Amino acid sequence: MTQEEIDKIIQQLTSYSGIVPQDSHRTSLSKFVEERKTSLAEGNEEFNYINYLSTNPNEMTELVDRATINETYFFREEKQFHLLKQKILPEIFGKTKLPVKIWSAACSSGEEIYSLKLISDSCQIPCECFGSDINTKVLKKCKSGIYTKNSLRTVDGSMFHNLIAKYKTENGGVEIPMEIRNSVRIEKINLAKLPNSPSLFNPGTINLAPKNQDVIFIRNVFIYFSRELRKKILETLTEKCLSCGGYIFVSMNEIASLDSSILPKGLKKIMDGKVFYFRKEE
């Protein structure tokens, strides 16, 4: 395929998902597209992959799944989870006496949302946990609850080791029990298309972005988006998804890219010890 064709495909990908692939990732995407074109054309020299991508939602799903990098593990950035357990969850529940609503908005294969669930259970604080992602393959892995030992690479010796150790398998991985998996809602949500997005597990229906969330984790995803889309997503999360006094956590390496010029009115950046987070004014 020509460079012009690849550029058009990347434009379609960005328009749908907001993802702006880095130069190093464009190479692997180009290879994937070439392979898909060869497979789909089956000798038809007039086959146009760009048109096919435009008219086949399932093909866009395949491309998005390939375009997203899903590198995560349990209790990643441990200090955030420690602050959540020691201060934030007890504070929220103490005020409302209602289940705390937690949304992992880019949950990938699920280690993050299950970490949040295990933390809340350890506090004996009732929580409604919801995980979402745009990548269909990792969401299915999340629903399975089965992980290799690579997902535990920072757990040994951490303060949260005891929360996950009981679920270790003989091969050194983890299998999350059905009881925990059933208590966590998992759906596909395209953050670039908030406040609603096509459903993965209920075809033909729409998933509305969750409302009145007390805590939103949206980590290691803003790095893929343009400045304009970061601003749009933060505005939607703050205005339509976050409760008054609610918290947003991003990855610590994303803090610098979310400066005051793109923060919506009423969302304040706060530093607590060595942890940064955002909070919606009450």
Coordinates of C-alpha atoms in Angstrom, one line a residue:
M1 CA 0.0 0.0 0.0
T2 CA 1.1 3.6 -0.6
Q3 CA 2.0 6.0 2.1
E4 CA -1.1 8.0 1.1
E5 CA -3.3 5.0 1.6
I6 CA -1.8 4.3 5.0
D7 CA -2.3 7.9 6.0
K8 CA -6.0 7.7 5.0
I9 CA -6.5 4.5 7.1
I10 CA -4.8 6.2 10.1
Q11 CA -7.2 9.2 9.7
Q12 CA -10.1 6.8 9.8
L13 CA -8.7 5.1 12.9
T14 CA -8.2 8.5 14.6
S15 CA -11.6 9.7 13.6
Y16 CA -13.3 6.7 15.1
S17 CA -11.2 6.1 18.3
G18 CA -9.2 9.2 18.9
I19 CA -6.0 7.2 18.7
V20 CA -3.0 8.9 17.1
P21 CA -0.4 6.2 16.5
Q22 CA 3.2 7.0 17.2
D23 CA 5.7 6.7 14.3
S24 CA 7.1 3.4 15.8
H25 CA 3.6 1.9 15.9
R26 CA 2.6 3.0 12.4
T27 CA 5.0 0.4 11.0
S28 CA 3.3 -2.5 12.7
L29 CA -0.1 -1.2 11.7
S30 CA 1.0 -0.9 8.1
K31 CA 2.1 -4.5 8.2
F32 CA -1.2 -5.6 9.7
V33 CA -3.2 -3.7 7.1
E34 CA -1.2 -5.2 4.3
E35 CA -1.9 -8.7 5.7
R36 CA -5.6 -8.0 6.0
K37 CA -5.8 -6.6 2.5
T38 CA -4.2 -9.7 1.0
S39 CA -6.4 -12.0 3.0
L40 CA -9.6 -10.1 2.2
A41 CA -8.9 -9.5 -1.5
E42 CA -8.4 -13.1 -2.4
G43 CA -6.9 -12.2 -5.7
N44 CA -9.3 -9.4 -6.4
E45 CA -7.0 -6.6 -7.7
E46 CA -9.8 -4.1 -7.5
F47 CA -10.4 -4.7 -3.8
N48 CA -10.2 -1.3 -1.9
Y49 CA -9.4 -1.8 1.8
I50 CA -10.1 1.9 2.6
N51 CA -13.7 1.5 1.4
Y52 CA -14.0 -1.8 3.1
L53 CA -12.9 -0.3 6.4
S54 CA -15.4 2.5 6.0
T55 CA -18.4 0.2 5.5
N56 CA -17.5 -2.7 7.9
P57 CA -17.6 -1.9 11.6
N58 CA -16.1 -5.3 12.5
E59 CA -13.0 -4.4 10.4
M60 CA -12.6 -1.2 12.3
T61 CA -12.8 -3.2 15.5
E62 CA -10.0 -5.4 14.3
L63 CA -7.9 -2.3 13.5
V64 CA -8.6 -0.7 16.9
D65 CA -7.7 -3.9 18.7
R66 CA -4.4 -3.9 16.8
A67 CA -3.8 -0.2 17.4
T68 CA -4.1 -0.3 21.2
I69 CA -1.2 -1.3 23.4
N70 CA -2.3 -3.1 26.5
E71 CA 0.5 -3.3 29.0
T72 CA -0.8 -3.5 32.6
Y73 CA -0.6 -5.5 35.8
F74 CA -2.2 -5.7 39.3
F75 CA -1.8 -2.7 41.6
R76 CA 0.1 -0.7 39.0
E77 CA 1.3 2.6 40.6
E78 CA 0.8 1.3 44.1
K79 CA 0.8 4.7 45.8
Q80 CA -2.5 5.6 44.2
F81 CA -4.1 2.4 45.5
H82 CA -2.7 3.0 49.0
L83 CA -4.2 6.5 49.1
L84 CA -7.5 5.1 47.9
K85 CA -7.6 2.5 50.6
Q86 CA -6.3 4.6 53.5
K87 CA -8.2 7.9 52.8
I88 CA -10.5 8.3 49.8
L89 CA -12.8 5.2 50.0
P90 CA -13.4 5.6 53.8
E91 CA -14.0 9.3 53.2
I92 CA -16.6 8.8 50.5
F93 CA -18.4 6.0 52.2
G94 CA -18.4 7.9 55.5
K95 CA -20.3 10.8 53.9
T96 CA -22.9 8.9 51.9
K97 CA -23.2 5.4 53.5
L98 CA -23.9 4.3 49.9
P99 CA -21.9 1.9 47.7
V100 CA -18.9 3.8 46.2
K101 CA -19.1 3.9 42.5
I102 CA -15.8 3.2 40.8
W103 CA -15.1 3.2 37.0
S104 CA -11.9 2.0 35.4
A105 CA -12.4 3.8 32.0
A106 CA -9.5 2.2 30.2
C107 CA -9.4 -1.1 32.0
S108 CA -7.5 -3.1 29.3
S109 CA -7.4 -6.8 30.3
G110 CA -8.8 -6.1 33.8
E111 CA -6.0 -6.1 36.2
E112 CA -6.9 -2.5 37.2
I113 CA -10.6 -3.0 37.9
Y114 CA -10.0 -6.2 39.8
S115 CA -7.3 -4.4 41.9
L116 CA -9.9 -1.7 42.7
K117 CA -12.5 -4.4 43.6
L118 CA -10.0 -6.2 45.9
I119 CA -9.1 -2.9 47.6
S120 CA -12.7 -2.0 48.3
D121 CA -13.4 -5.5 49.6
S122 CA -10.4 -5.3 51.9
C123 CA -11.8 -2.1 53.4
Q124 CA -15.2 -3.7 53.8
I125 CA -16.6 -0.8 51.8
P126 CA -19.4 -1.7 49.4
C127 CA -18.5 -0.7 45.8
E128 CA -20.1 -0.8 42.4
C129 CA -17.2 -1.5 40.1
F130 CA -17.4 -0.9 36.3
G131 CA -14.6 -1.5 33.8
S132 CA -14.6 -0.4 30.1
D133 CA -12.2 -0.3 27.2
I134 CA -12.4 0.1 23.4
N135 CA -10.4 -3.1 22.7
T136 CA -12.7 -6.1 22.4
K137 CA -10.1 -8.7 22.8
V138 CA -8.8 -7.5 26.1
L139 CA -12.3 -7.1 27.5
K140 CA -13.0 -10.8 26.8
K141 CA -9.8 -11.6 28.7
C142 CA -11.0 -9.4 31.5
K143 CA -14.3 -11.3 31.7
S144 CA -12.3 -14.6 31.9
G145 CA -10.4 -13.4 34.9
I146 CA -7.4 -15.6 34.0
Y147 CA -3.9 -14.0 34.1
T148 CA -0.3 -15.1 33.7
K149 CA 2.4 -14.4 36.3
N150 CA 3.5 -11.3 34.2
S151 CA 0.4 -9.6 35.6
L152 CA 1.8 -10.0 39.1
R153 CA 5.3 -8.7 38.5
T154 CA 5.2 -5.9 41.1
V155 CA 2.9 -7.7 43.6
D156 CA 5.5 -9.8 45.5
G157 CA 6.7 -7.7 48.5
S158 CA 4.0 -5.0 48.0
M159 CA 1.5 -4.0 50.6
F160 CA -1.2 -5.6 48.5
H161 CA 0.4 -9.0 48.1
N162 CA -2.1 -10.7 50.5
L163 CA -5.1 -9.5 48.5
I164 CA -4.2 -11.4 45.4
A165 CA -2.0 -14.3 46.7
K166 CA -5.0 -16.4 47.6
Y167 CA -6.0 -16.6 43.9
K168 CA -2.7 -17.7 42.6
T169 CA -2.6 -20.8 40.3
E170 CA -0.1 -23.6 40.1
N171 CA 1.7 -22.0 37.1
G172 CA 2.2 -18.8 39.0
G173 CA -0.6 -16.9 37.5
V174 CA -4.0 -15.8 38.9
E175 CA -7.6 -16.8 38.4
I176 CA -10.1 -14.3 39.7
P177 CA -13.1 -16.2 41.3
M178 CA -16.4 -16.2 39.6
E179 CA -18.0 -14.4 42.6
I180 CA -15.7 -11.4 42.1
R181 CA -16.0 -11.4 38.3
N182 CA -19.8 -11.4 38.5
S183 CA -19.7 -8.4 40.8
V184 CA -17.8 -6.3 38.3
R185 CA -19.6 -4.9 35.2
I186 CA -17.5 -5.0 32.0
E187 CA -18.5 -3.2 28.8
K188 CA -17.0 -1.6 25.6
I189 CA -16.9 2.2 25.7
N190 CA -15.2 4.4 23.1
L191 CA -13.9 7.4 25.1
A192 CA -13.7 9.4 21.9
K193 CA -17.5 8.9 21.4
L194 CA -18.7 9.7 24.9
P195 CA -21.3 10.0 26.3
N196 CA -22.5 6.8 24.5
S197 CA -20.8 4.0 22.7
P198 CA -21.9 0.7 20.9
S199 CA -22.2 -2.3 23.2
L200 CA -19.9 -5.2 22.8
F201 CA -21.8 -7.8 24.8
N202 CA -25.3 -6.7 23.8
P203 CA -25.1 -6.2 20.0
G204 CA -27.4 -3.5 18.6
T205 CA -27.6 -1.6 21.9
I206 CA -25.8 1.5 23.2
N207 CA -23.8 1.8 26.4
L208 CA -24.3 5.1 28.1
A209 CA -21.4 6.5 30.0
P210 CA -21.9 5.8 33.7
K211 CA -23.1 8.7 35.8
N212 CA -22.4 9.9 39.3
Q213 CA -19.1 8.0 39.6
D214 CA -17.2 8.7 42.9
V215 CA -13.9 7.5 41.5
I216 CA -12.7 7.3 37.9
F217 CA -9.4 5.7 36.9
I218 CA -8.4 6.7 33.4
R219 CA -4.7 5.9 33.2
N220 CA -2.2 5.4 30.4
V221 CA -4.7 6.4 27.7
F222 CA -4.4 10.2 27.3
I223 CA -1.0 9.6 25.7
Y224 CA -2.8 8.3 22.6
F225 CA -5.0 11.4 22.2
S226 CA -4.6 14.8 20.8
R227 CA -4.7 17.8 23.1
E228 CA -8.2 18.7 21.9
L229 CA -9.6 15.2 22.6
R230 CA -8.0 15.2 26.1
K231 CA -9.9 18.4 26.8
K232 CA -13.1 17.0 25.4
I233 CA -12.9 13.8 27.4
L234 CA -12.1 15.6 30.6
E235 CA -15.1 17.9 30.1
T236 CA -17.4 15.0 29.5
L237 CA -16.2 13.0 32.5
T238 CA -16.5 16.0 34.8
E239 CA -19.9 17.2 33.6
K240 CA -21.7 14.0 32.9
C241 CA -19.9 11.1 34.7
L242 CA -18.3 12.4 37.9
S243 CA -20.2 13.0 41.1
C244 CA -19.7 16.3 43.1
G245 CA -16.6 15.8 45.1
G246 CA -15.6 12.9 42.9
Y247 CA -12.0 11.9 42.0
I248 CA -10.2 11.3 38.7
F249 CA -6.9 9.4 38.7
V250 CA -4.6 9.3 35.7
S251 CA -1.1 7.8 35.4
M252 CA 1.6 9.8 37.0
N253 CA 3.4 10.1 33.7
E254 CA 0.3 11.8 32.2
I255 CA 0.0 14.6 34.7
A256 CA 2.1 17.0 32.8
S257 CA 0.0 16.7 29.7
L258 CA -3.1 17.7 31.5
D259 CA -2.3 21.3 32.5
S260 CA -4.7 24.0 33.6
S261 CA -5.4 25.2 30.0
I262 CA -7.4 22.0 29.3
L263 CA -8.9 21.3 32.7
P264 CA -12.7 22.0 32.7
K265 CA -14.1 24.4 35.2
G266 CA -14.6 22.9 38.6
L267 CA -11.9 20.1 38.2
K268 CA -8.9 20.8 40.4
K269 CA -5.5 19.2 40.4
I270 CA -4.5 18.1 43.9
M271 CA -1.2 16.7 45.3
D272 CA -1.5 14.4 48.4
G273 CA 2.0 13.3 49.4
K274 CA 3.5 12.0 46.2
V275 CA 0.2 11.3 44.5
F276 CA -1.5 13.7 42.1
Y277 CA -5.2 13.4 41.3
F278 CA -8.1 15.6 40.1
R279 CA -11.2 16.4 42.1
K280 CA -14.5 17.9 41.1
E281 CA -15.6 20.8 43.4
E282 CA -18.5 20.0 45.6

